[in-house]
Structures are given as structure tokens and as C-alpha cells.
């Protein structure tokens, strides 16, 4: 847990567009001290950060690079909340079973149906690690420090799909998409999901290596509009 909070803090305060400058090294050094990690981790952390920011993020014929994102074009730790209609695990299962067209393990809707919580309504509140604007679209990023193995190959597509399903990260980022959708709809008069939303990246920071390419350590998705519309209709209470 401490390592995860450490990495989130580092990425929140980094200037992505600056290469490995003395300022970046100093930031990482100071954060290691703050979180009581030994200084020997400075170089591995610097290398990991360099990898995560320089790997190409490829989705739907678009290629992005976080190292090109200016500070003014990103927001970190985006807090959100929205009013919820009554929702149950079985209702979530049905929505994803009916509308889910994403490439993931087949039993994800059933996993949702087995969640244990009572009929819930009220407000959904959370935080998105980062939202950024690039190529005229808005993108979501979530940093994951999960240890899945010591080699990049331990973070391939099949492994990440299973982790995303098992730990319900898929549900998590769909809620993030709903929150961003509602926000952008208020801010952009001509907003449309297809025009302004780019996609979601879950970056498993331990499994990224630009030399290996973007197929390792990066989970990506553009939730289908029919699924987003169904979730908006079924989950969000009109105020």
C-alpha cells in the first residue's frame, strides 16, 4: 500500500514533459525519504518513471505519449460524485451482459452478479488518478503498482485482462467514464461521447518497457457508447 501511494504521489507532482532533469531526480529522492524508502531505490524508480512516460499508448489508430502532455493539459486526483439510482449486483451483471462489448474474460458479468452488497442508492464518490487532454480528446489514466511478476512478460494482455476482471477494475473505470461524461457534458455545449472521449489507460507501472512495446503493462479500452448510455440511464439519478 505504501509503495502504491508513493508512486501516485510521484506521478502527481512530476512534469511529464521534462526529461530526467535534476528536478525530477530531486523530486523522486525527496519522495523516497518522505515515504521512508532507502535511497538505493532512486535509480530503479527513475528508470520505471522514464519507461512509463515514454511508452507509446496506442488505441483505435491513435498513438499518445505521456511525455508530451503538458502540466496545463492534465488534472490529477480528480474528485467526483454523482447521485445514484438504486442499484444491485444483479442489475450490474445484466447491464454488462447485455451491452458489454469489451475484450475481457467472459465471466466478468457473472463476477458482478456475485458481488455482495445490498440494494444501494445515494451518491457515488471517488477519485480518478488523472485526466488529460490531447489530440482534441479527453483521456483517463489510472496508475497500478500491482506486483504481478519480475519480468515484463508477466504483464501481458491476458494477465492484465484477468486482473482487471478479478479486482473489478473494469467496473471502476466505467464509473470513472460516467463521471467524466457528466462533467464534460456540463462544460462543453456540443459534447458528444464519440467526439470528445478518447479512452482509458490502466498503466501497470512495474510491467512497462518501451523496448518491448505497448503490449505489456498497459490495459486500454474505449467503452462502447451503448454500454455507457445504458449505465447512465440505469445508474445516475436525474437531479
mmCIF file of C-alpha atoms in Angstrom:
data_model
loop_
_atom_site.group_PDB
_atom_site.id
_atom_site.type_symbol
_atom_site.label_atom_id
_atom_site.label_comp_id
_atom_site.label_asym_id
_atom_site.label_seq_id
_atom_site.Cartn_x
_atom_site.Cartn_y
_atom_site.Cartn_z
ATOM 1 C CA UNK A 1 0.000 0.000 0.000
ATOM 2 C CA UNK A 2 2.798 2.409 0.903
ATOM 3 C CA UNK A 3 4.517 1.779 -2.440
ATOM 4 C CA UNK A 4 1.304 2.451 -4.321
ATOM 5 C CA UNK A 5 0.702 5.745 -2.528
ATOM 6 C CA UNK A 6 4.333 6.685 -3.127
ATOM 7 C CA UNK A 7 4.101 6.153 -6.884
ATOM 8 C CA UNK A 8 0.788 8.018 -7.129
ATOM 9 C CA UNK A 9 2.378 10.931 -5.301
ATOM 10 C CA UNK A 10 5.401 10.926 -7.601
ATOM 11 C CA UNK A 11 3.306 10.925 -10.789
ATOM 12 C CA UNK A 12 1.023 13.609 -9.415
ATOM 13 C CA UNK A 13 3.934 16.026 -8.948
ATOM 14 C CA UNK A 14 6.046 15.168 -11.989
ATOM 15 C CA UNK A 15 6.321 17.382 -15.024
ATOM 16 C CA UNK A 16 5.856 14.744 -17.717
ATOM 17 C CA UNK A 17 7.231 16.942 -20.471
ATOM 18 C CA UNK A 18 10.604 17.356 -18.756
ATOM 19 C CA UNK A 19 13.135 14.593 -19.301
ATOM 20 C CA UNK A 20 15.177 13.175 -16.452
ATOM 21 C CA UNK A 21 16.349 16.516 -15.128
ATOM 22 C CA UNK A 22 17.885 17.250 -11.756
ATOM 23 C CA UNK A 23 14.460 18.484 -10.690
ATOM 24 C CA UNK A 24 12.869 15.103 -11.447
ATOM 25 C CA UNK A 25 15.638 13.213 -9.666
ATOM 26 C CA UNK A 26 15.331 15.524 -6.680
ATOM 27 C CA UNK A 27 11.579 15.026 -6.537
ATOM 28 C CA UNK A 28 11.940 11.240 -6.534
ATOM 29 C CA UNK A 29 14.720 11.404 -3.956
ATOM 30 C CA UNK A 30 12.599 13.573 -1.662
ATOM 31 C CA UNK A 31 9.563 11.325 -2.046
ATOM 32 C CA UNK A 32 11.646 8.258 -1.180
ATOM 33 C CA UNK A 33 12.699 9.967 2.044
ATOM 34 C CA UNK A 34 9.146 11.103 2.757
ATOM 35 C CA UNK A 35 7.819 7.548 2.435
ATOM 36 C CA UNK A 36 10.813 6.053 4.283
ATOM 37 C CA UNK A 37 12.270 4.084 1.368
ATOM 38 C CA UNK A 38 16.034 3.604 1.045
ATOM 39 C CA UNK A 39 17.933 5.846 -1.353
ATOM 40 C CA UNK A 40 19.121 2.787 -3.310
ATOM 41 C CA UNK A 41 15.691 2.768 -4.977
ATOM 42 C CA UNK A 42 16.257 6.146 -6.622
ATOM 43 C CA UNK A 43 17.698 4.812 -9.885
ATOM 44 C CA UNK A 44 15.153 1.950 -10.300
ATOM 45 C CA UNK A 45 12.292 4.368 -9.645
ATOM 46 C CA UNK A 46 13.710 6.911 -12.101
ATOM 47 C CA UNK A 47 14.030 4.193 -14.743
ATOM 48 C CA UNK A 48 10.493 2.982 -14.097
ATOM 49 C CA UNK A 49 9.105 6.504 -14.399
ATOM 50 C CA UNK A 50 11.041 7.063 -17.639
ATOM 51 C CA UNK A 51 9.564 3.854 -19.066
ATOM 52 C CA UNK A 52 6.010 4.715 -18.067
ATOM 53 C CA UNK A 53 6.151 8.177 -19.594
ATOM 54 C CA UNK A 54 7.899 7.205 -22.820
ATOM 55 C CA UNK A 55 5.967 4.091 -23.862
ATOM 56 C CA UNK A 56 3.571 4.773 -26.764
ATOM 57 C CA UNK A 57 -0.088 4.460 -25.799
ATOM 58 C CA UNK A 58 -1.848 3.076 -28.855
ATOM 59 C CA UNK A 59 -5.612 2.863 -29.096
ATOM 60 C CA UNK A 60 -8.052 2.941 -32.016
ATOM 61 C CA UNK A 61 -5.432 4.133 -34.537
ATOM 62 C CA UNK A 62 -4.288 6.882 -32.175
ATOM 63 C CA UNK A 63 -0.853 6.963 -30.546
ATOM 64 C CA UNK A 64 -0.146 9.087 -27.483
ATOM 65 C CA UNK A 65 2.921 9.695 -25.350
ATOM 66 C CA UNK A 66 2.568 10.903 -21.778
ATOM 67 C CA UNK A 67 5.941 12.640 -22.058
ATOM 68 C CA UNK A 68 4.287 15.093 -24.446
ATOM 69 C CA UNK A 69 1.462 16.028 -22.053
ATOM 70 C CA UNK A 70 1.975 19.469 -20.549
ATOM 71 C CA UNK A 71 1.022 20.131 -16.930
ATOM 72 C CA UNK A 72 -1.650 22.602 -18.046
ATOM 73 C CA UNK A 73 -3.371 19.823 -20.013
ATOM 74 C CA UNK A 74 -3.815 17.367 -17.167
ATOM 75 C CA UNK A 75 -5.623 17.200 -13.845
ATOM 76 C CA UNK A 76 -4.523 14.821 -11.080
ATOM 77 C CA UNK A 77 -6.658 13.174 -8.410
ATOM 78 C CA UNK A 78 -9.939 14.292 -9.936
ATOM 79 C CA UNK A 79 -12.651 14.052 -7.294
ATOM 80 C CA UNK A 80 -16.164 13.228 -8.468
ATOM 81 C CA UNK A 81 -19.556 12.357 -7.134
ATOM 82 C CA UNK A 82 -22.923 11.781 -8.710
ATOM 83 C CA UNK A 83 -26.378 10.720 -7.459
ATOM 84 C CA UNK A 84 -27.162 7.041 -7.800
ATOM 85 C CA UNK A 85 -30.387 5.288 -8.573
ATOM 86 C CA UNK A 86 -30.989 2.108 -6.560
ATOM 87 C CA UNK A 87 -28.562 -0.473 -7.913
ATOM 88 C CA UNK A 88 -27.959 -4.149 -7.148
ATOM 89 C CA UNK A 89 -25.219 -6.609 -8.138
ATOM 90 C CA UNK A 90 -27.630 -8.472 -10.383
ATOM 91 C CA UNK A 91 -28.610 -5.269 -12.173
ATOM 92 C CA UNK A 92 -24.945 -4.510 -12.860
ATOM 93 C CA UNK A 93 -24.467 -8.051 -14.140
ATOM 94 C CA UNK A 94 -27.361 -7.668 -16.584
ATOM 95 C CA UNK A 95 -26.149 -4.310 -17.947
ATOM 96 C CA UNK A 96 -22.668 -5.630 -18.698
ATOM 97 C CA UNK A 97 -24.040 -8.896 -20.083
ATOM 98 C CA UNK A 98 -26.449 -7.069 -22.401
ATOM 99 C CA UNK A 99 -24.223 -4.235 -23.577
ATOM 100 C CA UNK A 100 -20.637 -5.169 -22.810
ATOM 101 C CA UNK A 101 -18.642 -5.462 -25.984
ATOM 102 C CA UNK A 102 -15.202 -5.100 -24.430
ATOM 103 C CA UNK A 103 -12.454 -7.665 -24.818
ATOM 104 C CA UNK A 104 -12.163 -9.323 -21.419
ATOM 105 C CA UNK A 105 -12.680 -12.661 -19.742
ATOM 106 C CA UNK A 106 -16.154 -13.995 -20.414
ATOM 107 C CA UNK A 107 -17.252 -14.369 -16.803
ATOM 108 C CA UNK A 108 -16.968 -10.699 -15.812
ATOM 109 C CA UNK A 109 -20.758 -10.077 -15.782
ATOM 110 C CA UNK A 110 -21.168 -13.148 -13.556
ATOM 111 C CA UNK A 111 -18.484 -11.822 -11.227
ATOM 112 C CA UNK A 112 -20.503 -8.638 -10.897
ATOM 113 C CA UNK A 113 -23.609 -10.631 -10.072
ATOM 114 C CA UNK A 114 -21.754 -12.316 -7.204
ATOM 115 C CA UNK A 115 -20.728 -9.061 -5.559
ATOM 116 C CA UNK A 116 -22.140 -8.813 -2.051
ATOM 117 C CA UNK A 117 -23.790 -5.505 -1.335
ATOM 118 C CA UNK A 118 -27.390 -4.649 -0.612
ATOM 119 C CA UNK A 119 -29.614 -2.550 -2.853
ATOM 120 C CA UNK A 120 -27.770 0.744 -2.831
ATOM 121 C CA UNK A 121 -28.635 4.323 -3.639
ATOM 122 C CA UNK A 122 -27.234 7.673 -2.629
ATOM 123 C CA UNK A 123 -24.067 9.215 -4.047
ATOM 124 C CA UNK A 124 -21.120 7.638 -5.826
ATOM 125 C CA UNK A 125 -17.889 9.350 -4.825
ATOM 126 C CA UNK A 126 -14.345 8.655 -5.930
ATOM 127 C CA UNK A 127 -11.090 9.911 -7.408
ATOM 128 C CA UNK A 128 -9.649 9.498 -10.881
ATOM 129 C CA UNK A 129 -5.839 9.367 -10.872
ATOM 130 C CA UNK A 130 -5.501 11.572 -13.933
ATOM 131 C CA UNK A 131 -7.499 13.123 -16.739
ATOM 132 C CA UNK A 132 -5.599 14.689 -19.605
ATOM 133 C CA UNK A 133 -6.418 16.435 -22.878
ATOM 134 C CA UNK A 134 -4.525 15.577 -26.037
ATOM 135 C CA UNK A 135 -5.337 15.397 -29.736
ATOM 136 C CA UNK A 136 -8.633 17.193 -29.035
ATOM 137 C CA UNK A 137 -9.908 14.414 -26.761
ATOM 138 C CA UNK A 138 -10.032 13.624 -23.066
ATOM 139 C CA UNK A 139 -8.327 10.546 -21.646
ATOM 140 C CA UNK A 140 -8.342 8.701 -18.302
ATOM 141 C CA UNK A 141 -5.256 7.219 -16.653
ATOM 142 C CA UNK A 142 -5.073 5.021 -13.586
ATOM 143 C CA UNK A 143 -1.688 4.054 -12.152
ATOM 144 C CA UNK A 144 -1.406 0.475 -10.878
ATOM 145 C CA UNK A 145 1.548 -0.649 -8.768
ATOM 146 C CA UNK A 146 0.381 -4.302 -8.515
ATOM 147 C CA UNK A 147 3.265 -6.767 -8.440
ATOM 148 C CA UNK A 148 2.433 -9.498 -10.961
ATOM 149 C CA UNK A 149 5.933 -10.851 -11.521
ATOM 150 C CA UNK A 150 9.556 -9.849 -12.018
ATOM 151 C CA UNK A 151 9.574 -9.748 -15.833
ATOM 152 C CA UNK A 152 7.725 -7.619 -18.370
ATOM 153 C CA UNK A 153 6.186 -10.781 -19.819
ATOM 154 C CA UNK A 154 4.293 -11.230 -16.543
ATOM 155 C CA UNK A 155 2.238 -8.171 -17.540
ATOM 156 C CA UNK A 156 0.939 -9.280 -20.924
ATOM 157 C CA UNK A 157 -2.572 -8.722 -22.220
ATOM 158 C CA UNK A 158 -4.100 -11.961 -20.915
ATOM 159 C CA UNK A 159 -2.718 -11.450 -17.417
ATOM 160 C CA UNK A 160 -3.937 -7.852 -17.271
ATOM 161 C CA UNK A 161 -7.399 -8.838 -18.543
ATOM 162 C CA UNK A 162 -7.699 -11.351 -15.713
ATOM 163 C CA UNK A 163 -6.513 -8.866 -13.083
ATOM 164 C CA UNK A 164 -8.863 -6.174 -14.365
ATOM 165 C CA UNK A 165 -11.793 -8.582 -14.120
ATOM 166 C CA UNK A 166 -10.808 -10.254 -10.847
ATOM 167 C CA UNK A 167 -10.239 -6.992 -8.966
ATOM 168 C CA UNK A 168 -13.250 -5.233 -10.519
ATOM 169 C CA UNK A 169 -11.097 -2.523 -12.073
ATOM 170 C CA UNK A 170 -13.336 -2.831 -15.139
ATOM 171 C CA UNK A 171 -16.316 -1.677 -13.108
ATOM 172 C CA UNK A 172 -14.158 1.024 -11.565
ATOM 173 C CA UNK A 173 -13.153 2.648 -14.814
ATOM 174 C CA UNK A 174 -16.670 2.526 -16.212
ATOM 175 C CA UNK A 175 -17.744 4.591 -13.210
ATOM 176 C CA UNK A 176 -14.868 6.967 -13.974
ATOM 177 C CA UNK A 177 -16.110 7.271 -17.549
ATOM 178 C CA UNK A 178 -19.616 8.110 -16.307
ATOM 179 C CA UNK A 179 -18.218 10.804 -14.022
ATOM 180 C CA UNK A 180 -16.129 12.369 -16.792
ATOM 181 C CA UNK A 181 -19.041 12.123 -19.211
ATOM 182 C CA UNK A 182 -21.274 14.096 -16.829
ATOM 183 C CA UNK A 183 -18.583 16.704 -16.230
ATOM 184 C CA UNK A 184 -17.789 17.258 -19.906
ATOM 185 C CA UNK A 185 -21.459 17.406 -20.798
ATOM 186 C CA UNK A 186 -21.801 20.369 -18.431
ATOM 187 C CA UNK A 187 -18.660 22.110 -19.694
ATOM 188 C CA UNK A 188 -18.917 21.542 -23.465
ATOM 189 C CA UNK A 189 -22.241 22.620 -25.034
ATOM 190 C CA UNK A 190 -21.751 20.458 -28.131
ATOM 191 C CA UNK A 191 -20.391 17.476 -26.197
ATOM 192 C CA UNK A 192 -20.703 14.017 -27.672
ATOM 193 C CA UNK A 193 -19.072 10.914 -26.261
ATOM 194 C CA UNK A 194 -17.672 9.737 -29.591
ATOM 195 C CA UNK A 195 -16.170 13.117 -30.418
ATOM 196 C CA UNK A 196 -14.586 14.105 -27.114
ATOM 197 C CA UNK A 197 -13.771 10.939 -25.189
ATOM 198 C CA UNK A 198 -10.554 9.178 -26.201
ATOM 199 C CA UNK A 199 -10.212 6.166 -23.938
ATOM 200 C CA UNK A 200 -8.947 4.631 -20.706
ATOM 201 C CA UNK A 201 -5.434 3.505 -19.841
ATOM 202 C CA UNK A 202 -4.582 1.437 -16.762
ATOM 203 C CA UNK A 203 -0.807 1.562 -16.542
ATOM 204 C CA UNK A 204 0.762 -1.244 -14.519
ATOM 205 C CA UNK A 205 3.927 0.690 -13.825
ATOM 206 C CA UNK A 206 6.127 -2.310 -12.983
ATOM 207 C CA UNK A 207 5.464 -4.003 -16.328
ATOM 208 C CA UNK A 208 6.185 -1.257 -18.859
ATOM 209 C CA UNK A 209 9.222 -1.308 -21.135
ATOM 210 C CA UNK A 210 9.265 0.840 -24.307
ATOM 211 C CA UNK A 211 11.706 -1.629 -25.895
ATOM 212 C CA UNK A 212 9.060 -4.351 -25.538
ATOM 213 C CA UNK A 213 6.290 -2.111 -26.836
ATOM 214 C CA UNK A 214 2.850 -1.110 -25.544
ATOM 215 C CA UNK A 215 1.513 -4.673 -25.395
ATOM 216 C CA UNK A 216 2.952 -5.144 -21.909
ATOM 217 C CA UNK A 217 1.858 -3.326 -18.778
ATOM 218 C CA UNK A 218 -0.867 -1.299 -20.489
ATOM 219 C CA UNK A 219 -4.568 -2.118 -20.297
ATOM 220 C CA UNK A 220 -6.686 0.043 -22.586
ATOM 221 C CA UNK A 221 -10.318 0.379 -23.510
ATOM 222 C CA UNK A 222 -12.833 2.680 -25.140
ATOM 223 C CA UNK A 223 -16.129 1.639 -23.546
ATOM 224 C CA UNK A 224 -18.827 1.213 -26.158
ATOM 225 C CA UNK A 225 -21.318 4.072 -26.289
ATOM 226 C CA UNK A 226 -24.284 1.705 -25.926
ATOM 227 C CA UNK A 227 -22.844 0.429 -22.635
ATOM 228 C CA UNK A 228 -22.099 3.947 -21.399
ATOM 229 C CA UNK A 229 -25.622 5.075 -22.319
ATOM 230 C CA UNK A 230 -27.130 2.079 -20.515
ATOM 231 C CA UNK A 231 -25.076 2.771 -17.383
ATOM 232 C CA UNK A 232 -26.001 6.459 -17.479
ATOM 233 C CA UNK A 233 -29.684 5.557 -17.765
ATOM 234 C CA UNK A 234 -29.688 2.842 -15.114
ATOM 235 C CA UNK A 235 -27.295 4.262 -12.513
ATOM 236 C CA UNK A 236 -27.359 8.049 -12.477
ATOM 237 C CA UNK A 237 -30.297 9.745 -10.827
ATOM 238 C CA UNK A 238 -31.587 12.791 -12.647
ATOM 239 C CA UNK A 239 -31.477 15.727 -10.265
#
